[in-house]
Coordinates of C-alpha atoms and ligand atoms in Angstrom, one line a residue:
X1 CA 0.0 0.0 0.0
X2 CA 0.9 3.5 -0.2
X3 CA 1.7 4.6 2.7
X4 CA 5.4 4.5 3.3
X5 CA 6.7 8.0 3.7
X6 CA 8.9 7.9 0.3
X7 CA 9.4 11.4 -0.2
X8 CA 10.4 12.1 3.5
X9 CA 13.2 9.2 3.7
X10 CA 14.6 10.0 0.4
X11 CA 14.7 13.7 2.2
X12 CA 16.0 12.1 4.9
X13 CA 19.1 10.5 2.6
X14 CA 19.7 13.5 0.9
X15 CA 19.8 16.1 3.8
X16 CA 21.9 13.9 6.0
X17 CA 23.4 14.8 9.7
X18 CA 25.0 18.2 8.4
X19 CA 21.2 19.2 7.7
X20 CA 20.3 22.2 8.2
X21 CA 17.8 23.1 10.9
X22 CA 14.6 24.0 9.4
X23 CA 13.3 26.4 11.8
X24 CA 10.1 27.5 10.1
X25 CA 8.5 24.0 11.3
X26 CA 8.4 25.8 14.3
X27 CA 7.3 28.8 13.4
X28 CA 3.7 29.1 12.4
X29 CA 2.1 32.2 10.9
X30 CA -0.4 33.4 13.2
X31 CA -3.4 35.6 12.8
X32 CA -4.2 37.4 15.9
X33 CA -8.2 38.3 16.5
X34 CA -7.4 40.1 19.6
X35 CA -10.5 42.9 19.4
X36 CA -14.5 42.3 18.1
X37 CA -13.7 44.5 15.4
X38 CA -10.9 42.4 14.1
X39 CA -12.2 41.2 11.0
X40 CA -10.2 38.1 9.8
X41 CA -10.4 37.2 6.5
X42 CA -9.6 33.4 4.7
X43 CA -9.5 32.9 1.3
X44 CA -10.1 29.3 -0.1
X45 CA -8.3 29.3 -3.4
X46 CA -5.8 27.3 -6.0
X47 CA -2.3 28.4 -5.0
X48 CA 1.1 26.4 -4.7
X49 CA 3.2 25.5 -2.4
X50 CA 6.5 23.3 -1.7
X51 CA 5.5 20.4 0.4
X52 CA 8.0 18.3 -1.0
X53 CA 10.9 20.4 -0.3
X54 CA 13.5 22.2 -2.7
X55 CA 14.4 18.9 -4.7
X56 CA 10.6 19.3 -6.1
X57 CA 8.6 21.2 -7.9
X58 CA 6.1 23.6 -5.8
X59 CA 2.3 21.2 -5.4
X60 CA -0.5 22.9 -7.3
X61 CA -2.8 23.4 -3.5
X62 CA -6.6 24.6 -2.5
X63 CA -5.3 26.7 0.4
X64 CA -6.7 29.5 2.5
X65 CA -4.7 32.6 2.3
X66 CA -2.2 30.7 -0.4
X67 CA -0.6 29.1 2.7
X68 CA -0.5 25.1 4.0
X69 CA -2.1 25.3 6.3
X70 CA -3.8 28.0 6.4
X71 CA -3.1 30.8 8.9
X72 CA -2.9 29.9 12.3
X73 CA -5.9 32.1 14.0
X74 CA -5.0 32.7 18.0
X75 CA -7.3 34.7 20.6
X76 CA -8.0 34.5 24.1
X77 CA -11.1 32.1 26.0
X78 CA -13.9 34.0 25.7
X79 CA -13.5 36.6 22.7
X80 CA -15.1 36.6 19.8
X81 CA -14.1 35.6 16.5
X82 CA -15.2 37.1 13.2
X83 CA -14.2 35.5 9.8
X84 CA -14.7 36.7 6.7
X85 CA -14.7 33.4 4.1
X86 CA -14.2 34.5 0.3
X87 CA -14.3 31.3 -2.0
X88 CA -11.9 31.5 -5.0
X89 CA -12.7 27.7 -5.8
X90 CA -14.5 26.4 -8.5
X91 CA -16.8 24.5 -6.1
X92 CA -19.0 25.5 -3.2
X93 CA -16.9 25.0 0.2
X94 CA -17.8 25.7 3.9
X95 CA -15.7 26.7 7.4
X96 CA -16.5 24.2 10.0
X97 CA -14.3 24.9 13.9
X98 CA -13.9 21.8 14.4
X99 CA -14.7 21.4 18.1
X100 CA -15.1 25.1 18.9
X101 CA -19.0 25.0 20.2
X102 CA -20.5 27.7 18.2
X103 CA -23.9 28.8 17.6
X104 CA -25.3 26.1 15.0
X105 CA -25.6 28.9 11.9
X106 CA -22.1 29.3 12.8
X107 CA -20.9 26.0 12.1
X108 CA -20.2 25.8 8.7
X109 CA -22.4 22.4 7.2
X110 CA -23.6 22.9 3.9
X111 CA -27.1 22.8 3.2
X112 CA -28.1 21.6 6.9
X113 CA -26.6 24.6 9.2
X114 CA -25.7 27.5 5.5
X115 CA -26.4 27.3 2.0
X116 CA -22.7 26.1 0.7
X117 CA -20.4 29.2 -0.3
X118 CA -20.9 29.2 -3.9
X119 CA -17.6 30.6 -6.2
X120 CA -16.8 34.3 -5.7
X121 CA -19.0 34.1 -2.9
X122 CA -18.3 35.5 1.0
X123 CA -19.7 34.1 4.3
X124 CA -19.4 35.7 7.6
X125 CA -18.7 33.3 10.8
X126 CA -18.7 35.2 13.9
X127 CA -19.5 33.8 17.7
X128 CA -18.0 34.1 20.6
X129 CA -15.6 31.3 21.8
X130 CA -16.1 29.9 24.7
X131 CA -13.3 27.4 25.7
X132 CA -9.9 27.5 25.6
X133 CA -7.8 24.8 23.9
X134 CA -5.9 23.4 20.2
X135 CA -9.0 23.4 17.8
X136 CA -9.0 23.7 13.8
X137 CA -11.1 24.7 10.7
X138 CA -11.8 23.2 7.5
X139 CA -14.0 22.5 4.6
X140 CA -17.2 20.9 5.2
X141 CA -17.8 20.6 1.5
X142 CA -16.3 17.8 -0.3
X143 CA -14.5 17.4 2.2
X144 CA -12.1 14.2 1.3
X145 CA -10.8 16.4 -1.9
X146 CA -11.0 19.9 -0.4
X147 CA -9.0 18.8 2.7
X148 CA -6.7 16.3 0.7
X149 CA -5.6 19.4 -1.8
X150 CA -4.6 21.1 1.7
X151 CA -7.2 23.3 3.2
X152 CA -7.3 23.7 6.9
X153 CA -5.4 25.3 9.6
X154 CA -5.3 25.4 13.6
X155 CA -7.6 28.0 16.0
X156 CA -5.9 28.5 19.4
X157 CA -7.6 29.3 22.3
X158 CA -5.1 30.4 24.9
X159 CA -6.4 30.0 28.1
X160 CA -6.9 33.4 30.7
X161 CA -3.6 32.3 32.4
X162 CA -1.2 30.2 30.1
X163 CA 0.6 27.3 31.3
X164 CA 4.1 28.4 32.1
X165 CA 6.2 27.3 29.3
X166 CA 9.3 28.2 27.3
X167 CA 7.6 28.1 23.8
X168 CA 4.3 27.0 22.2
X169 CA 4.6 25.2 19.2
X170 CA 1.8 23.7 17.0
X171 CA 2.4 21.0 15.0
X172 CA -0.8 20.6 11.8
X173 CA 0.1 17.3 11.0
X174 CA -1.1 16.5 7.1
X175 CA -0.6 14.1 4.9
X176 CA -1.1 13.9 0.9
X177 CA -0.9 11.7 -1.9
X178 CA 1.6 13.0 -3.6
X179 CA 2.5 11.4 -7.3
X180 CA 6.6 11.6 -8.3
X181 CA 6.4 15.7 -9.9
X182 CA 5.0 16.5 -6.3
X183 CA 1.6 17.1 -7.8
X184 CA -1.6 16.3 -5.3
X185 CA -2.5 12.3 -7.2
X186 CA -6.2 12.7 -7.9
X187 CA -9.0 9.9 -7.2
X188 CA -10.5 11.0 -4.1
X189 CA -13.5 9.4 -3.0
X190 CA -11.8 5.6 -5.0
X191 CA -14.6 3.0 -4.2
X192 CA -12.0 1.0 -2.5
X193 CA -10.1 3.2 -0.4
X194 CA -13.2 4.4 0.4
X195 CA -14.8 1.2 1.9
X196 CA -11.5 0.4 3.5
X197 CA -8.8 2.9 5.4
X198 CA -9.8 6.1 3.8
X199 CA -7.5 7.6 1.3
X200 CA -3.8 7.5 3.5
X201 CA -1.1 9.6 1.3
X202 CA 2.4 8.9 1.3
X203 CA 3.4 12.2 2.0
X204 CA 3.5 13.4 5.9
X205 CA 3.7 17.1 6.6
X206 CA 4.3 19.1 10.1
X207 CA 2.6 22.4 9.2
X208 CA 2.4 21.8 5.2
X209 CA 6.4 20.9 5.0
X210 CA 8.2 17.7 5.2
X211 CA 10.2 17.9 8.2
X212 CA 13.2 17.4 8.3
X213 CA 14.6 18.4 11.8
X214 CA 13.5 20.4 15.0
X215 CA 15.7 22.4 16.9
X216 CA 15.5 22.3 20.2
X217 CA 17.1 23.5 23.5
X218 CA 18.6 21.5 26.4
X219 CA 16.3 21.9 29.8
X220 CA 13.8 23.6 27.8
X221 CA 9.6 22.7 28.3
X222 CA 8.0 22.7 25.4
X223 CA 3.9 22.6 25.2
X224 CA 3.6 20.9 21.7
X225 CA 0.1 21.1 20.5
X226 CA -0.9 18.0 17.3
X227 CA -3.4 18.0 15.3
X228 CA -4.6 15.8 13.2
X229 CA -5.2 17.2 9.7
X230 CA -5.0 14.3 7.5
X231 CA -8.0 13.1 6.0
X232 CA -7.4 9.2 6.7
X233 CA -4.1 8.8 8.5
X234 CA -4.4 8.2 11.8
X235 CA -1.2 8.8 13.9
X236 CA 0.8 6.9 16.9
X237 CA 3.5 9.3 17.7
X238 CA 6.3 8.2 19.8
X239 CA 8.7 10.4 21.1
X240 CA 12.1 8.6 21.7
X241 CA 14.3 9.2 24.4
X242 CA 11.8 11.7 25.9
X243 CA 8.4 10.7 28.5
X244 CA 5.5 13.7 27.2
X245 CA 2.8 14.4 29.1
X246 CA -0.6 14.6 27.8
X247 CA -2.2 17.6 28.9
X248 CA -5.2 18.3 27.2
X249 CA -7.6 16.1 24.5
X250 CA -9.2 17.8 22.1
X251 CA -8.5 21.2 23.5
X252 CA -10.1 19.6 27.0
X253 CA -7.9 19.7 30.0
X254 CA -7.0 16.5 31.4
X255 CA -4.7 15.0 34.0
X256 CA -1.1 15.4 33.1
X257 CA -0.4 11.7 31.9
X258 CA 1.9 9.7 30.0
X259 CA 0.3 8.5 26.8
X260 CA -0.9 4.9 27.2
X261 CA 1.7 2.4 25.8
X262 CA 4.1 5.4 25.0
X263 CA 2.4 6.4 22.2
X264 CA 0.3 9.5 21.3
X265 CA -2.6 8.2 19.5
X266 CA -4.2 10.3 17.0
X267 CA -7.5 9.5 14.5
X268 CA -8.3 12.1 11.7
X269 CA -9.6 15.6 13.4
X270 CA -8.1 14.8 17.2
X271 CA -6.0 16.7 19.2
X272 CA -3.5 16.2 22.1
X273 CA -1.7 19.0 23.5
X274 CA 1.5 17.2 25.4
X275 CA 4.1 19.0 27.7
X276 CA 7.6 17.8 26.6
X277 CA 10.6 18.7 28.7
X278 CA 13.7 18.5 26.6
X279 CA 15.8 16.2 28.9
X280 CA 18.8 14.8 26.2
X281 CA 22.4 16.7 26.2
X282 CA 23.3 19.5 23.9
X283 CA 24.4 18.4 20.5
X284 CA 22.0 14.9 20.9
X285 CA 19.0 14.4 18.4
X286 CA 16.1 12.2 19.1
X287 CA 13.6 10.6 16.6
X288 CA 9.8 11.0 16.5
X289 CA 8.4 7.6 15.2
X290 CA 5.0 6.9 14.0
X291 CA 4.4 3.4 14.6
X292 CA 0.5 3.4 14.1
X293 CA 0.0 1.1 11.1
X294 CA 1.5 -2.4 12.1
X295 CA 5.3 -3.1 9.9
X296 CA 4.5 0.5 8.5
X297 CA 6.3 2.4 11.0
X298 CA 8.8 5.7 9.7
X299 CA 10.5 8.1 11.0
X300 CA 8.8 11.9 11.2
X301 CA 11.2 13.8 11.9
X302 CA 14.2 14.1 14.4
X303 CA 14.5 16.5 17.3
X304 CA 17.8 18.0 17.4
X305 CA 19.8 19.5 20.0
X306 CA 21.6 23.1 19.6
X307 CA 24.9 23.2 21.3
X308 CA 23.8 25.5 23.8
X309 CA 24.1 25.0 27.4
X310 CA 21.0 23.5 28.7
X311 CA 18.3 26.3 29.8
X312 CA 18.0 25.1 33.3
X313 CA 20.0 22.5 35.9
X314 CA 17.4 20.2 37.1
X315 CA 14.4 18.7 35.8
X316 CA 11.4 20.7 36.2
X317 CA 8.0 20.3 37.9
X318 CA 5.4 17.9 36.5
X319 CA 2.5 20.4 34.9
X320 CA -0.7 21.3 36.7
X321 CA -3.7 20.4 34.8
X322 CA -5.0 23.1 33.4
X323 CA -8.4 25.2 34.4
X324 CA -11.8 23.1 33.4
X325 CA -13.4 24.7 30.3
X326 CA -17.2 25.2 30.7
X327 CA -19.2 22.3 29.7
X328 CA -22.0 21.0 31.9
X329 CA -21.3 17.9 33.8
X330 CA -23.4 15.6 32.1
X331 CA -25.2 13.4 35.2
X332 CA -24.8 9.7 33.8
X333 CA -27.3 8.1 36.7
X334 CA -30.5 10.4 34.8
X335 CA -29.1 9.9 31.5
X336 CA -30.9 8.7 28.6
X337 CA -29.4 5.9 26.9
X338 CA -29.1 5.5 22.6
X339 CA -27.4 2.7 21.2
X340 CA -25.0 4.0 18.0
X341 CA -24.1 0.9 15.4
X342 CA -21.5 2.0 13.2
X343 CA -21.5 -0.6 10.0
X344 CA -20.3 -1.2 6.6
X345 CA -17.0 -1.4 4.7
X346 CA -15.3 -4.3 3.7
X347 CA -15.4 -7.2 6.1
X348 CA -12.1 -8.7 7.7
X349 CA -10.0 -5.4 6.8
X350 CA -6.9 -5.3 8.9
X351 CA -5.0 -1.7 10.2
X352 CA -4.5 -0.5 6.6
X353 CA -5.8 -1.9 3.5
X354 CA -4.9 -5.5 3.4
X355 CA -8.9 -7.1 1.9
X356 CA -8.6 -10.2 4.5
X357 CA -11.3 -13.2 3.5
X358 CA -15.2 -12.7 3.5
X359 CA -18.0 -10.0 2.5
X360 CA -16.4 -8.8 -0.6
X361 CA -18.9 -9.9 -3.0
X362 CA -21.6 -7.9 -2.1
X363 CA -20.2 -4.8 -1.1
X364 CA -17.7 -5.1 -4.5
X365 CA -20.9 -5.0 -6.2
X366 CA -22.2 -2.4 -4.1
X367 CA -19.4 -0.2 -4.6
X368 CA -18.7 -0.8 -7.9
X369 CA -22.3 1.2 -8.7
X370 CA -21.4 3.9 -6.8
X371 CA -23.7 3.6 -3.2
X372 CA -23.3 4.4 0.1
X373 CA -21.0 1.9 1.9
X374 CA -20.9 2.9 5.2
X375 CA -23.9 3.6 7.6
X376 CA -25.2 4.9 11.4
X377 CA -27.7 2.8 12.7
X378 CA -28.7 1.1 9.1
X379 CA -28.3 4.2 7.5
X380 CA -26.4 5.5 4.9
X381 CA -26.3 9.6 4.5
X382 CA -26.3 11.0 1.1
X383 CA -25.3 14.3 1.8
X384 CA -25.9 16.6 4.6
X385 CA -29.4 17.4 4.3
X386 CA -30.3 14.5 6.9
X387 CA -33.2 14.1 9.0
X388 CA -32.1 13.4 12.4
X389 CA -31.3 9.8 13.4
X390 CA -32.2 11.2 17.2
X391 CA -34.2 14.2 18.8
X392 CA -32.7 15.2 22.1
X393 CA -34.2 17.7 24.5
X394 CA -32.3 20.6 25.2
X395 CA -30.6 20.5 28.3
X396 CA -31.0 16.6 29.3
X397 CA -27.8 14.3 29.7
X398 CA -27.6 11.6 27.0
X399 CA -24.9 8.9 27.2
X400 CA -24.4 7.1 23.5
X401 CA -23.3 3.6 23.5
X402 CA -21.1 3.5 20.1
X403 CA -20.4 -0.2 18.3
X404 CA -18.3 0.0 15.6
X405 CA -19.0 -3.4 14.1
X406 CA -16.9 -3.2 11.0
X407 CA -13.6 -4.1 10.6
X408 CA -11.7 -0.5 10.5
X409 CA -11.0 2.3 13.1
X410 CA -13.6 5.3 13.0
X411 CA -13.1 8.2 14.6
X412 CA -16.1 9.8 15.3
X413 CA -16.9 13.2 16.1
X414 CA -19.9 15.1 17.4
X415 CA -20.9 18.8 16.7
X416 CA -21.9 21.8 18.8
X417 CA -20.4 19.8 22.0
X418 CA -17.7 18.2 23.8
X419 CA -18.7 15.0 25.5
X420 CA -16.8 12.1 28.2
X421 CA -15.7 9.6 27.1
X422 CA -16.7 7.3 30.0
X423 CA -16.3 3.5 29.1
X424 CA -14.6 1.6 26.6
X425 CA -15.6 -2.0 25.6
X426 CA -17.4 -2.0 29.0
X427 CA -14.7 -0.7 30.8
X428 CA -14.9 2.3 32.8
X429 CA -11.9 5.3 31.4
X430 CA -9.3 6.1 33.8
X431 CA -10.0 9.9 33.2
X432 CA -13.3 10.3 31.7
X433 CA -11.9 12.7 29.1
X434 CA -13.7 15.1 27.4
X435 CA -13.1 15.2 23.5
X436 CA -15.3 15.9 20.2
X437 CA -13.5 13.4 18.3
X438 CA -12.9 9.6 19.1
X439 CA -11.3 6.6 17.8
X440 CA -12.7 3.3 17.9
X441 CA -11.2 0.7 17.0
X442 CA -12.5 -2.2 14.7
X443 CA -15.3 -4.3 16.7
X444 CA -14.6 -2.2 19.6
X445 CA -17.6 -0.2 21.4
X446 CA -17.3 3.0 23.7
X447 CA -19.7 5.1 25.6
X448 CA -19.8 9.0 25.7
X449 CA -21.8 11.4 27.9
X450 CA -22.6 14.8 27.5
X451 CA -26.0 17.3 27.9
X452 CA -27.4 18.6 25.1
X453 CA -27.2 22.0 25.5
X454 CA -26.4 23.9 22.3
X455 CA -30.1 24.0 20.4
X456 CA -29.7 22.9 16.4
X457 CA -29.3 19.8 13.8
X458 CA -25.8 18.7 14.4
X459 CA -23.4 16.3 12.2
X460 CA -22.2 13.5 14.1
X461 CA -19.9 11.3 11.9
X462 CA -16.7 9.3 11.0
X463 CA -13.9 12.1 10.8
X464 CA -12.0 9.5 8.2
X465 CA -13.2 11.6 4.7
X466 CA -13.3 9.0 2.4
X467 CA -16.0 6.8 5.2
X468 CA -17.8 10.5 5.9
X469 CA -18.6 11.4 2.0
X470 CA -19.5 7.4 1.7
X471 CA -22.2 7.5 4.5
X472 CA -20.8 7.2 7.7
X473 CA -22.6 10.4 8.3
X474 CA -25.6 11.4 10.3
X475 CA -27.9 14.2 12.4
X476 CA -28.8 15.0 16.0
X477 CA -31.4 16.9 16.4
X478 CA -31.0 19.5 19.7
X479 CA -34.2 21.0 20.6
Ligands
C2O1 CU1 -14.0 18.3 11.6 CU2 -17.9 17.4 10.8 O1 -15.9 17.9 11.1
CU2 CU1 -14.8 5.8 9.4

């Protein structure tokens, strides 16, 4: 399968120890709404960009602001943020925050929250923002393709009082399909793909760049915020020779912990905010390792020590978990219960593409013609114009027990809220976490909680693109 990371290690051979540091990996561009009357604008368009580096030709993009990713957009908990979207595309396209909970006519779903922004068209998003936390935008439009040619960026939320750090870096992690001139391959939304891992490139990016190296300073603390931009990939980042911390899921505070196995685990659309303390000697590097998909495993980049005398003598403090944002505690004794079956696919699938034994006939046929292969609760969405699978009253606690009975990972993701995720296979969750996005694995089940308290139809979906456009897709109805 496609997946190994070509372009990077043939990088990696090129650029060799001497490398030289590529310091705008850690330097994002940043658009600062910082008053109500800030008006931000982002313009979806065609533009290029080198994401395969200087031995390639620049990669004909969809970008906002001609930049992958787009513009970083920062403010404080609490303010507002006003957008102006201008679509140069030749395609209607959307903003959706992911996990920001915004008014619904704020939250960017063609033809079930806004009427798609048509070419040369402008849409205005504005609504106040009430959590901190690492959150991103994209299109909600054709979204496999729109998001695969590069559109999306990162909204941070800094919190009143910021956790005491020496520097804040965001990593977008993205990841195209790339052919051998660099170009973006086409063939999004390929029957096959589609009913198995979702279209995975072989081309990972840190903030629209193959990385190459990141400098770093002895004794330093670094809070390193991920997201997950890619429209399939799904990410399990280890950080070698170092312990991280996770300190926030989705933008939600959480315990400061070690990742479970040693390995940051991220599906399509999650975040995890970790606080990594730079504990290797001057002049040392130290590889970050993806090691999600089993015998796929590569190398993403290397963190590399400057010569300079570490920043401080002794180890520092652990973190303190961070301030609760302001969701309401869902009260699981009164909650109402909904059972959530997540089916379709190909049957017998393993991590990443292999087409084990069984179920193929039908569904070949299936897909072959062009249907929906993936569905919520027995059904299969055609588009966003849904009628809602569930009804919920506004303000009553709700806990969903999810089965994903197919034989791939789905990372699903709720709108308009943030909910715990409070057991898995039966199990109750060491920390209850609050997220908008969650993986489950194949066959696995989970159950969330949350109240229903922001009024509107909401999308509640599988964040993989390919699975989303091919019917793993439905509504909730708050009201
Ligand atoms: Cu990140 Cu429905 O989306
Ligand atoms: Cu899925």
């Amino acid at each position: 399968m496609m997946i190994s990371n070509r372009r990077m290690s043939r990088r990696s051979l090129l650029v060799g120890a001497g490398g030289a540091m590529l310091g705008a990996t850690l330097a994002p561009r940043a658009l600062r709404a910082t008053t109500p009357a800030d008006d931000l604008r982002l313009v979806a368009a065609p533009s290029r960009a080198s994401i395969a580096g200087s031995d390639y030709p620049d990669t004909a993009v969809w970008s906002y602001n001609g930049t992958v990713p787009g513009p970083e957009i920062r403010l404080r908990q609490g303010e507002r943020l006003r957008v102006t979207v201008e679509n140069q595309l030749k395609q209607g396209t959307t903003v959706h925050w992911h996990g920001l909970r915004v008014p619904n006519a704020m939250d960017g779903v063609p033809d079930l929250t806004q009427r798609s922004i048509k070419p040369g068209e402008t849409f205005v998003y504005e609504f106040p923002v009430p959590d901190a936390g690492t959150y991103w935008y994209h299109p909600h439009a054709h979204s496999a393709e729109q998001v695969g040619r590069g559109l999306a960026g990162a909204v941070i939320v800094e919190e009143p009082e910021p956790m005491p750090v020496d520097r804040d870096i965001v990593w977008v992690l993205g990841d195209f399909r790339l052919r051998d001139d660099a170009s973006v391959a086409g063939g999004f939304n390929g029957p096959m793909e589609a009913s198995m891992a979702g279209r995975v490139g072989n081309t990972v990016t840190i903030n629209g760049k193959i990385p190459e190296r990141v400098a770093v300073r002895a004794g330093e603390r670094i809070r390193l915020r991920l997201i997950n931009a890619a429209p399939a990939r799904i990410f399990g980042l280890e950080f070698r020779g170092h312990s991280p911390l996770v300190v926030t899921l989705d933008g939600q505070p959480i315990e400061p912990h070690a990742p479970e196995d040693g390995r940051v685990v991220l599906g399509p659309a999650m975040r995890a905010d970790l606080v990594l303390d730079m504990t290797e000697n001057p002049g040392s590097t130290a590889a970050v390792v993806d090691t999600f998909y089993e015998d796929l495993g590569y190398k993403l980049v290397d963190i590399a020590y400057t010569d300079e005398p570490a920043l401080r003598a002794g180890p520092l403090t652990p973190p303190a978990m961070l301030p609760a944002n302001t969701m309401p505690e869902p009260d699981v004794a009164s909650a109402q219960h909904h059972q959530v079956t997540l089916s379709g696919g190909m049957m017998g699938g393993g991590g990443m593409g292999t087409m084990g034994g069984g179920g193929m006939g039908g569904m070949m046929g299936h897909m072959m013609s062009g249907g929906p292969m993936w569905a919520i609760n027995g059904v299969a969405a055609h588009g966003h114009d849904m009628k809602p699978m569930l009804t919920l009253t506004r303000g009553a606690p709700y806990i969903f027990n999810i089965r994903n009975e197919t034989a791939w990972h789905h990372p699903i993701h709720l709108h308009g809220h943030s909910f715990r995720v409070i057991t898995r296979n039966g199990k109750p969750t060491r920390y209850r976490e609050w997220r908008d996005t969650f993986l489950i694995p194949r066959r696995e089940s989970a159950e969330i909680a949350f109240v229903a308290d922001n009024p509107g139809d909401w999308m509640f979906h599988c964040h993989i693109l390919e699975h989303q456009d091919a019917g793993m897709m439905s509504v909730v109805r708050v009201a």
